[in-house]
Short mmCIF file of C-alpha atoms and ligand atoms in Angstrom, two decimals:
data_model
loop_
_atom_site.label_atom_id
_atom_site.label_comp_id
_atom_site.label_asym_id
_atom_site.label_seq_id
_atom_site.Cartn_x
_atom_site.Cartn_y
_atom_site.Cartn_z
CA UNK A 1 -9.59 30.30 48.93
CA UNK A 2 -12.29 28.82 46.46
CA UNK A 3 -15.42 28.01 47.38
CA UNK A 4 -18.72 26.61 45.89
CA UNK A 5 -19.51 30.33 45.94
CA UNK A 6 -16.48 32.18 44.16
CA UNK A 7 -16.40 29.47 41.63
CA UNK A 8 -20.16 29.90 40.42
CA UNK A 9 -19.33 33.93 41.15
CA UNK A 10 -16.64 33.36 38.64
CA UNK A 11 -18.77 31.59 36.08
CA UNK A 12 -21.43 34.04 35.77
CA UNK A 13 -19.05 36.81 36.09
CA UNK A 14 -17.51 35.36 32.87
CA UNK A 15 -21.18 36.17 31.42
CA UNK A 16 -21.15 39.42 32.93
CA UNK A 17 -23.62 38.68 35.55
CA UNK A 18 -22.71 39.76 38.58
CA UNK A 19 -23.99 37.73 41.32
CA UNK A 20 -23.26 40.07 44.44
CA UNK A 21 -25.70 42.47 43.03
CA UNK A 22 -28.17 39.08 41.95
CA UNK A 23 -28.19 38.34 45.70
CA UNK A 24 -28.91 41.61 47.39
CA UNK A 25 -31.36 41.99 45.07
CA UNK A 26 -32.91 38.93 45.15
CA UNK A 27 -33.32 38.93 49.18
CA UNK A 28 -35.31 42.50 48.84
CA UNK A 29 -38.00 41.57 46.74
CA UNK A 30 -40.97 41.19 49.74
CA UNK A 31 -43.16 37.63 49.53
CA UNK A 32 -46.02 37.23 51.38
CA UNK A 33 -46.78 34.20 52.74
CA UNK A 34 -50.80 33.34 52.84
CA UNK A 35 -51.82 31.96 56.31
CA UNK A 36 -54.26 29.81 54.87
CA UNK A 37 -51.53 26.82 54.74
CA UNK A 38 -51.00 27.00 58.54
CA UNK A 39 -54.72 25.48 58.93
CA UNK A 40 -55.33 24.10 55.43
CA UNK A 41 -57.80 27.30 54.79
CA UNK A 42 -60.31 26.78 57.61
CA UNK A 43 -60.52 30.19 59.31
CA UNK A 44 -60.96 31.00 62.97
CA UNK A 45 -64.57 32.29 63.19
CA UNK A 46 -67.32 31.01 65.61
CA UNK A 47 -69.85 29.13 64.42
CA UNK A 48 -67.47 27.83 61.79
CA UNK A 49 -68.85 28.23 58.34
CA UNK A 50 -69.96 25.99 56.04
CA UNK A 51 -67.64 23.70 54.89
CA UNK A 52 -67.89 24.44 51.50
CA UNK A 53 -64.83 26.26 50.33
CA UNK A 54 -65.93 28.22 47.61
CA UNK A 55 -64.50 25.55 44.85
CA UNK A 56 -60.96 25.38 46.71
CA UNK A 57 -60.04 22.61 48.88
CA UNK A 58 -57.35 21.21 50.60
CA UNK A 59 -56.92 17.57 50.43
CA UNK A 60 -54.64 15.41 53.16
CA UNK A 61 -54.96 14.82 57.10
CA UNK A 62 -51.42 15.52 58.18
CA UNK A 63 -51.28 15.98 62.19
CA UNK A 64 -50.04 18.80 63.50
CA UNK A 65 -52.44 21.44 62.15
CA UNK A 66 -52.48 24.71 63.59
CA UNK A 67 -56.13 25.15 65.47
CA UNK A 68 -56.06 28.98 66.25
CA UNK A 69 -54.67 32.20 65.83
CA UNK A 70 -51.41 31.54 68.55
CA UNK A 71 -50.37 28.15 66.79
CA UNK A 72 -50.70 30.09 63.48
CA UNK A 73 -48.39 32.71 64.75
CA UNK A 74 -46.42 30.52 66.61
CA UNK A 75 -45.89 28.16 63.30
CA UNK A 76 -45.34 31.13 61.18
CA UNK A 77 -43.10 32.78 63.14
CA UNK A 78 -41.13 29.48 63.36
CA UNK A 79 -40.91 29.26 59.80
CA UNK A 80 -39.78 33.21 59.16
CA UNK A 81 -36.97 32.16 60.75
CA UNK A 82 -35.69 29.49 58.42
CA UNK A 83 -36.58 32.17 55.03
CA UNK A 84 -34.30 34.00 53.60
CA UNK A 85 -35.13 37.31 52.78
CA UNK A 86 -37.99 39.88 52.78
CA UNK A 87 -41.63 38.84 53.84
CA UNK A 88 -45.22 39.56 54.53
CA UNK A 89 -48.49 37.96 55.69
CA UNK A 90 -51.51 37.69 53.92
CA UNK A 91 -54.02 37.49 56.09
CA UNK A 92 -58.01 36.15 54.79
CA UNK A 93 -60.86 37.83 56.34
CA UNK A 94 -62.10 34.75 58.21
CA UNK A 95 -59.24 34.83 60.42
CA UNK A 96 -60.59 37.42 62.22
CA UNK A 97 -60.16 36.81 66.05
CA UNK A 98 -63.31 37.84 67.97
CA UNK A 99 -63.16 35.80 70.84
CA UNK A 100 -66.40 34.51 72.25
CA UNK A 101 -68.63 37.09 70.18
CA UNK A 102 -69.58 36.20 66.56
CA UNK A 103 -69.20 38.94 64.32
CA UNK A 104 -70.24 38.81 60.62
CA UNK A 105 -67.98 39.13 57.65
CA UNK A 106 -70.00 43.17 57.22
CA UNK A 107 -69.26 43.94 60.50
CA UNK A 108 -65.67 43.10 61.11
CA UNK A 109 -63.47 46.05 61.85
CA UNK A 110 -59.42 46.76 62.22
CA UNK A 111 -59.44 45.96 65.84
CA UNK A 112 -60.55 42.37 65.19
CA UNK A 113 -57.07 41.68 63.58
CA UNK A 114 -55.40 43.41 66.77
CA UNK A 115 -53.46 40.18 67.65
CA UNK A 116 -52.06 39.75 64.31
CA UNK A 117 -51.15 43.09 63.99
CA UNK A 118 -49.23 43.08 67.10
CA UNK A 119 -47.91 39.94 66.05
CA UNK A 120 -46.37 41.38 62.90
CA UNK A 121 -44.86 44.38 64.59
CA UNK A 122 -42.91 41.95 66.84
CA UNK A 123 -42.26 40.35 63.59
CA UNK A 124 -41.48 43.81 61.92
CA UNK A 125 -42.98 42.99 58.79
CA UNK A 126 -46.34 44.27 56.72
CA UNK A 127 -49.72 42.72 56.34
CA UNK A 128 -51.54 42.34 53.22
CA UNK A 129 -55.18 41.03 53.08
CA UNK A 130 -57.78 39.70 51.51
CA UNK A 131 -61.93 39.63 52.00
CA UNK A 132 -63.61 35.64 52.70
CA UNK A 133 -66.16 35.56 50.16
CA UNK A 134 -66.50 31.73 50.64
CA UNK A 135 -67.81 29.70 53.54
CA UNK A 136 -70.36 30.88 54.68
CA UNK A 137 -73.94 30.51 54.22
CA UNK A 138 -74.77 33.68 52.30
CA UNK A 139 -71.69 31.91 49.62
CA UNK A 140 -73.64 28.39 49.89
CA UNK A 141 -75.83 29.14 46.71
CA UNK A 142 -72.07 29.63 44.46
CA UNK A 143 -72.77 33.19 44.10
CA UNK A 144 -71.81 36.65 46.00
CA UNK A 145 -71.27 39.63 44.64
CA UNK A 146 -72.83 38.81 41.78
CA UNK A 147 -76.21 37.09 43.48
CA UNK A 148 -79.19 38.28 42.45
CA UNK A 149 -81.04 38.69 44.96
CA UNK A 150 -80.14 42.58 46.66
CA UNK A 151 -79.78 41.56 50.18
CA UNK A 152 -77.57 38.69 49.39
CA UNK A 153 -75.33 41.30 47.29
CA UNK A 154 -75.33 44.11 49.33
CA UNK A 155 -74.11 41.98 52.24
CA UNK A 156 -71.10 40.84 50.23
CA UNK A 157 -70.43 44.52 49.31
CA UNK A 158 -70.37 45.84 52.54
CA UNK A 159 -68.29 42.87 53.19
CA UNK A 160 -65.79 43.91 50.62
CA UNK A 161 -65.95 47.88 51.79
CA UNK A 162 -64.93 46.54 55.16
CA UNK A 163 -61.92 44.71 54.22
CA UNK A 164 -60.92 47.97 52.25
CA UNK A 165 -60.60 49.57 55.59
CA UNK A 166 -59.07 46.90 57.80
CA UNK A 167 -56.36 46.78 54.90
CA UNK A 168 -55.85 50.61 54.86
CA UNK A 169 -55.60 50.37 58.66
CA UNK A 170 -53.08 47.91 58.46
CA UNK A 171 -50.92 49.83 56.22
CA UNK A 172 -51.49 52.86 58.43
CA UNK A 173 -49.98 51.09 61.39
CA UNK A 174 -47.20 49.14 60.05
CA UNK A 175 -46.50 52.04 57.53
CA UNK A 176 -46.16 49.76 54.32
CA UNK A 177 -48.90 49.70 51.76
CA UNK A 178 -51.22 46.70 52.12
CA UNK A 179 -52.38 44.26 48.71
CA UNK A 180 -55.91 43.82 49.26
CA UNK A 181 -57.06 41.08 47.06
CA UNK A 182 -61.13 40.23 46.48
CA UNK A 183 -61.40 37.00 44.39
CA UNK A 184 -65.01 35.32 44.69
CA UNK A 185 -65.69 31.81 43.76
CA UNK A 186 -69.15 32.62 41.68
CA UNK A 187 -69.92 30.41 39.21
CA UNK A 188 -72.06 27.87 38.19
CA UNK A 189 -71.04 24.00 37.85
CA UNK A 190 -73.20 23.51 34.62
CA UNK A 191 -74.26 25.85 31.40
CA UNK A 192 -76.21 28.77 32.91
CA UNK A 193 -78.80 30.67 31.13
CA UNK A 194 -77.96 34.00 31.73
CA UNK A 195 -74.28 35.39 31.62
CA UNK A 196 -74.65 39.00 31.14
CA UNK A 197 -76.48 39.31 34.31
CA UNK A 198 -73.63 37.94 36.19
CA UNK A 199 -70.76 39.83 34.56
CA UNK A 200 -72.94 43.19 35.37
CA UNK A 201 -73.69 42.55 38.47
CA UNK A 202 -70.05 42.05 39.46
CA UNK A 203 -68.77 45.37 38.01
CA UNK A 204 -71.49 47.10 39.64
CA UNK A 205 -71.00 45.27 43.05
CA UNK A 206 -67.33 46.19 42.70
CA UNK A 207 -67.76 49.75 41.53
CA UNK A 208 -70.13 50.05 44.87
CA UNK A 209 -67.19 48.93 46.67
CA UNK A 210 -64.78 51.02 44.98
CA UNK A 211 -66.60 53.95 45.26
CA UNK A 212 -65.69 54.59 49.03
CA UNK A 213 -63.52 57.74 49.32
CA UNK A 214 -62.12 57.47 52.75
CA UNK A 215 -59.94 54.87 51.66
CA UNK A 216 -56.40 55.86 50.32
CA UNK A 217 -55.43 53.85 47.05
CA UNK A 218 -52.12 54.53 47.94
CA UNK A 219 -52.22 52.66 51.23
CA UNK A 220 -54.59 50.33 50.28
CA UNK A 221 -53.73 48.54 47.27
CA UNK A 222 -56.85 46.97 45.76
CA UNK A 223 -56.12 43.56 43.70
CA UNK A 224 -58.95 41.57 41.74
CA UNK A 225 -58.22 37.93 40.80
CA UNK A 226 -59.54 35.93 38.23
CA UNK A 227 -59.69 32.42 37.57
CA UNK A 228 -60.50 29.86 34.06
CA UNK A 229 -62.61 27.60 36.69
CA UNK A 230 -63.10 25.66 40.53
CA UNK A 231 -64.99 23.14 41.56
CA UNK A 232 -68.26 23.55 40.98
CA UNK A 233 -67.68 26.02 38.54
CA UNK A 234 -66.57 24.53 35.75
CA UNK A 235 -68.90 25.54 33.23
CA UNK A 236 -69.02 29.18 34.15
CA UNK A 237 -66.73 31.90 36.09
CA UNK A 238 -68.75 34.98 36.67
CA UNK A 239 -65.29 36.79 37.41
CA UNK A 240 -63.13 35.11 34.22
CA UNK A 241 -60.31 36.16 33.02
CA UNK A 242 -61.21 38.83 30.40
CA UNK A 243 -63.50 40.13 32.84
CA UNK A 244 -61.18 40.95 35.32
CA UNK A 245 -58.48 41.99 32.93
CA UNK A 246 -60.77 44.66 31.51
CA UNK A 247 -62.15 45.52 35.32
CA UNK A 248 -58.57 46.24 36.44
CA UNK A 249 -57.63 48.43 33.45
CA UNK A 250 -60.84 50.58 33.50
CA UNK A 251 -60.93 50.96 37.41
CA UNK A 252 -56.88 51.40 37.93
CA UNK A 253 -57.18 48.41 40.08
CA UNK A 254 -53.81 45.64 40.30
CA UNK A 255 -54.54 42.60 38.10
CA UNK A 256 -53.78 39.50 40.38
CA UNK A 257 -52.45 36.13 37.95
CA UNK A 258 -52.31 32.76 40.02
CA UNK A 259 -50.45 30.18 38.66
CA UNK A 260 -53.17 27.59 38.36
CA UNK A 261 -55.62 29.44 37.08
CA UNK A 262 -55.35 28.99 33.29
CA UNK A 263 -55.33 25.89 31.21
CA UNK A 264 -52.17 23.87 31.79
CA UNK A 265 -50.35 24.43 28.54
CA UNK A 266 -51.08 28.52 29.02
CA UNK A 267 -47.42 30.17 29.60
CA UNK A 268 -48.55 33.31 32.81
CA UNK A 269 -44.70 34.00 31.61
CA UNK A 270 -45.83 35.06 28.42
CA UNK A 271 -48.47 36.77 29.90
CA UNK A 272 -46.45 39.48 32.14
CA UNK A 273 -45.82 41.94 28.91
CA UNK A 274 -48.92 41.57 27.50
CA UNK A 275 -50.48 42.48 30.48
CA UNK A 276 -47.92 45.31 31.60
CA UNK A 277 -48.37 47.19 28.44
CA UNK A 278 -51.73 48.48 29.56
CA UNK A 279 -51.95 47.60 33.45
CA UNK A 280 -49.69 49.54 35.66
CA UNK A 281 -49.25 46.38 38.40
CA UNK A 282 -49.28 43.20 38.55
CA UNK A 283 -50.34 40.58 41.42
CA UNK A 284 -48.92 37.45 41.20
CA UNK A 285 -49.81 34.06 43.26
CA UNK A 286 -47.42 31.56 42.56
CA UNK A 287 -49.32 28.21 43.37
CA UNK A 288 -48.27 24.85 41.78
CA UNK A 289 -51.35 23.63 39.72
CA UNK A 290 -50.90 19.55 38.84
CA UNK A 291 -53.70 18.33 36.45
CA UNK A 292 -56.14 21.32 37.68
CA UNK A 293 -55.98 24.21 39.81
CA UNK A 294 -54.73 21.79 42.79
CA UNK A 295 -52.77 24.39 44.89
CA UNK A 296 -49.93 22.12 45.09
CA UNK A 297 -46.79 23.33 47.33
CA UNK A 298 -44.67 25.65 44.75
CA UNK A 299 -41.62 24.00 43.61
CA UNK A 300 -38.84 25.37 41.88
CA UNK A 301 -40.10 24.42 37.98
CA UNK A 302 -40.65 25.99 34.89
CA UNK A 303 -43.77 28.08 35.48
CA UNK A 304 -42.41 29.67 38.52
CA UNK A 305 -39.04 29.65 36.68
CA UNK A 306 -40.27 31.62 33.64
CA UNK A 307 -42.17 33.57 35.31
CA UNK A 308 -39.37 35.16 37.22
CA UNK A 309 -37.29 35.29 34.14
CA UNK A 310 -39.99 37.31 32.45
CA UNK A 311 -40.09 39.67 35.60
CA UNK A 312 -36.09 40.41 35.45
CA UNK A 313 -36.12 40.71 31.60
CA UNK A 314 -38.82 43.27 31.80
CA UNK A 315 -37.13 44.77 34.87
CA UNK A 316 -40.51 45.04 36.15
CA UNK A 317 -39.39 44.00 40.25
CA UNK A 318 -41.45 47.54 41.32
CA UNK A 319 -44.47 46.51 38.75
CA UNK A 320 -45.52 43.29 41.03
CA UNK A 321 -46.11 41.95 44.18
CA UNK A 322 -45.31 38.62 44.85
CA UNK A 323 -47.45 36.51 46.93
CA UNK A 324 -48.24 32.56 47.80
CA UNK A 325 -51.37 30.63 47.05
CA UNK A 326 -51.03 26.65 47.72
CA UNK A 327 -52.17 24.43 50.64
CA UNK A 328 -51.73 21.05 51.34
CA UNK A 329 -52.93 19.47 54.69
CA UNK A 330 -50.57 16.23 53.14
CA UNK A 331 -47.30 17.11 54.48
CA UNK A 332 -45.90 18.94 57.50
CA UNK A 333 -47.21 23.01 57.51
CA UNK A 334 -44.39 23.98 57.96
CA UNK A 335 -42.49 22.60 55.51
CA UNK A 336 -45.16 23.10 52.48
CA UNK A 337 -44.11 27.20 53.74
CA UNK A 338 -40.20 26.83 53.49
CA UNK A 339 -40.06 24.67 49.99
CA UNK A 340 -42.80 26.71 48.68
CA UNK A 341 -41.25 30.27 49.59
CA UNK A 342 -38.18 29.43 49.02
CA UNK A 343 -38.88 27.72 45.75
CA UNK A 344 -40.04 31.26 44.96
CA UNK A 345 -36.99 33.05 45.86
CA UNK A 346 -35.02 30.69 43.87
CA UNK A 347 -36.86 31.78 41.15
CA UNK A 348 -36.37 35.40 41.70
CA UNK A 349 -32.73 34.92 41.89
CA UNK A 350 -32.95 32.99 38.95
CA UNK A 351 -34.09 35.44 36.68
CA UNK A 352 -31.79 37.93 38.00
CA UNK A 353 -28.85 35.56 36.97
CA UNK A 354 -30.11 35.99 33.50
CA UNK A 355 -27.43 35.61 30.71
CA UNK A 356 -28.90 37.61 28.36
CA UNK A 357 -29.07 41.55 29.50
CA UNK A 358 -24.65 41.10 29.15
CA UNK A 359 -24.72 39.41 26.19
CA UNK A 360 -26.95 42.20 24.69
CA UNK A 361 -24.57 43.97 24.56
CA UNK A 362 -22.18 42.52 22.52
CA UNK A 363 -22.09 43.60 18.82
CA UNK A 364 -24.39 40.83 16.76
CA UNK A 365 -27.52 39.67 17.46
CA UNK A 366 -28.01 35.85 18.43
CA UNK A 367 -29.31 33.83 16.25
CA UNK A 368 -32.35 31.51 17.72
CA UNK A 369 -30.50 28.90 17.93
CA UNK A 370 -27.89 30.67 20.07
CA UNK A 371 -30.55 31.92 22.27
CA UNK A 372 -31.64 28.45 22.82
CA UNK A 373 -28.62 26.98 23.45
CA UNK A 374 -27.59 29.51 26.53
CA UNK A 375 -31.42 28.98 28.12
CA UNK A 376 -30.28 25.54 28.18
CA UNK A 377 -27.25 26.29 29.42
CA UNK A 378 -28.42 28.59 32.25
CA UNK A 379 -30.04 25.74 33.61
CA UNK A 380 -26.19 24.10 34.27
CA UNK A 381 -24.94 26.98 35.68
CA UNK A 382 -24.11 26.74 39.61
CA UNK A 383 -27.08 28.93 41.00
CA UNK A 384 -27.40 26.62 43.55
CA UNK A 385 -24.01 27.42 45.32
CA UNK A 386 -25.17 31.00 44.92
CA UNK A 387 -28.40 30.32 46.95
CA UNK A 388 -26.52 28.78 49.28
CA UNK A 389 -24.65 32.01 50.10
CA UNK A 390 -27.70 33.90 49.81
CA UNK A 391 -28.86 32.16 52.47
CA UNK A 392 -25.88 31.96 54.53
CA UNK A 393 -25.92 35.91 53.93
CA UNK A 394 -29.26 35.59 55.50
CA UNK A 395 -28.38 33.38 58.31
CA UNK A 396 -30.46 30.79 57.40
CA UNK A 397 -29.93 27.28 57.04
CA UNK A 398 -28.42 26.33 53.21
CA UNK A 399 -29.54 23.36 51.47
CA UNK A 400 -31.69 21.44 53.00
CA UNK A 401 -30.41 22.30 56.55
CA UNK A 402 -33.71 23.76 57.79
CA UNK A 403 -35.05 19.90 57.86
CA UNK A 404 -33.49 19.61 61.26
CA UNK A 405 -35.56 22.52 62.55
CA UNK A 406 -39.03 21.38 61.28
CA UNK A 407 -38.57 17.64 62.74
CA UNK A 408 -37.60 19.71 65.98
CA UNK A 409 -40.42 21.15 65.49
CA UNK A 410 -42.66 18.36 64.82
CA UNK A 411 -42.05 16.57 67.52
CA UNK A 412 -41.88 19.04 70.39
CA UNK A 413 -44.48 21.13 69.22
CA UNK A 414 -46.91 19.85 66.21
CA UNK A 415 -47.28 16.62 67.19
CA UNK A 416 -48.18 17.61 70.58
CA UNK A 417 -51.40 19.43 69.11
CA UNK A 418 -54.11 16.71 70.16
C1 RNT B 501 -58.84 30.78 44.57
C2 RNT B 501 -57.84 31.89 44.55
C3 RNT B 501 -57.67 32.63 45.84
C4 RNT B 501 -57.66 31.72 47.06
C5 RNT B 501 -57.35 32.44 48.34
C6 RNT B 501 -57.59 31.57 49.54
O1 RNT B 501 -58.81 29.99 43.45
O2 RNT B 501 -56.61 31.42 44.09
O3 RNT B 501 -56.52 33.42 45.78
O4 RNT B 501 -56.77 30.66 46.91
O5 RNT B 501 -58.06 33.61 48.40
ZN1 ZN B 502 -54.89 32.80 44.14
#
């Protein structure tokens, strides 16, 4: 009998693309979902930092937030099961769950993640992680690991040491190396002085942190992340770009690329093979940035598109680790998750529906215009009824069938949050 499914099977099969192997491929690549968009990137410590994000922010008073570490889980867990495929958490520092005791950022340890960790062996899936170098008062002045003044420093890079071990413990436990990613929000908002100062500071703050041998690289995957500017940095990124680029390379570190964190017209697509030439990995936040780095909800467009595409053309799936980096307190939690995540996935199966690795094949080359004409026609081609039976392979809900689930879940639970 046809179906939406063996007709589009036939199509690309008439390309040489064979979607079977485009599906089970496509539901093993592992994405892990940031917690930060269960509670628009607040944090569960006591006192409550500053509100000052670190130059992120996000905008929108939605009800239904999640206010602590159970509704997190409970949301999260509620939206793993409307996801097709492989996933992960990526946990921030500041969700640490200490109870009535305040611990600071250089003090927190492996056992003050317990409940998450037990949460994602019930979930069975692994934890990645990430140090808060942002709200909190030693981050009010804009700088961190890059401050000049020692004490200020030295408290960041004790900070970051300590996340290097709560990551390595989580990997330990849930036996699946864990992306630890340290991104700080120094910077300055206008035209500062002194630049060199900065930029040495950092390297030597992160070499300090680096330096500690009881932690395994292999289990602990250390990520560094980069950025072209925030708020209240626009005029200067102590950790830019080139900086980073050149700090990964020397220090065999993974070189994280976020979406939104290049000028608009910038193609990260174009980016991947530059980049994998030298670096070994790649970390990649997809985010949606609209106008500026806005950490809009991911949707299923040409950035994330491309940048798929590029990963499947360079057959680079083992080079990268996929993660999410949007939040907006707008729209229902749980949705932002689903259409962001799954926007991703689309995108990975996307690029493994590519035309071209068949076509290769044949005996003359395409001319450009050729090549143009079947990226255009790629875009007709009925990957949508394949997603639908990736997700029905899955047992998920297709389409938009998960809808029902999150106004279920609205109503008897979100909305009940008061
Ligand atoms: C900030 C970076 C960073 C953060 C998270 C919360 O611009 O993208 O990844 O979004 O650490
Ligand atoms: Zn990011």
């Amino acid at each position: 009998m046809s179906t939406p499914y063996t007709f589009a099977r036939d199509a690309y099969a008439a390309y040489g693309v064979d979607t079977e192997a485009a599906i089970d491929q496509a539901l093993s690549v592992p994405i892990s979902l940031h917690c930060w968009q269960a509670d628009d990137v607040r944090g569960l410590e006591t006192p409550k930092g500053p509100v000052d994000g670190g130059g992120i922010m996000a905008t929108g008073s939605h009800p239904g937030r999640a206010r602590n570490g159970d509704e997190m889980r409970a949301d999260l867990s509620k939206v793993l099961t409307l996801l097709p495929g492989q996933h992960r958490l990526n946990l921030h520092a500041f969700y640490a769950e200490t109870g009535d005791q305040h611990v600071d950022r250089d003090a927190l340890e492996p056992q003050h993640f317990s409940r998450w960790l037990d949460w994602a062996k019930q979930e069975k899936i692994g934890l990645d992680f990430n140090p808060t170098y942002f709200a909190h008062p030693l981050a009010s002045s804009g700088y961190t690991l890059s401050h000049a003044d020692d004490a200020i420093q030295n408290f960041w890079i004790r900070h970051g040491q300590a996340s290097r071990r709560i990551a390595q413990y989580f990997a330990q436990e849930l036996k699946s190396p864990a992306v630890n990613n340290h991104w700080v929000p120094d910077g300055a908002k206008d035209e500062p002085r002194d630049r060199f100062g900065f930029r040495a500071r950092l390297a030597a703050a992160y070499d300090a942190i680096f330096a500690d041998e009881s932690i395994d690289r292999s289990l602990c995957i250390d990520a560094v992340e980069g950025k072209l500017f925030g708020l209240g940095s626009e005029a200067f990124v102590v950790g830019s770009q080139e900086f980073y680029s050149n700090y990964a390379l020397s220090r065999d570190l993974v070189l994280c690329l976020d979406l939104g964190h290049y000028h608009p017209t910038e193609s990260v697509a174009d980016k991947v093979s530059a980049h994998l030439e030298f670096h070994k990995k790649l970390l990649l936040h997809t985010s949606r940035p609209m106008r500026w780095d806005s950490d809009h909800v991911v949707t299923f467009d040409d950035q994330v598109r491309n940048l798929f595409l590029e990963i499947a053309r360079g057959d680079a799936w083992n080079r990268v680790y996929v993660a999410l980096d949007f939040f907006d307190a707008s729209i229902n939690r749980l949705a932002a998750y689903i259409i962001g995540t799954r926007a991703t996935r689309q995108a990975i199966l996307c690029g493994l529906l590519d035309l071209f690795p068949a076509m290769a094949k044949q005996p003359r080359a395409f001319q450009p215009h050729e090549t143009l004409a079947f990226m255009e026609h790629m875009r007709a081609l009925p990957w949508g009824a394949v997603w639908d039976e990736l997700c029905r392979r899955a047992n998920v809900p297709a389409g938009v069938d998960w809808l029902a689930e999150v106004a279920g879940y609205e109503r008897d639970v979100q909305l009940q949050r008061v």
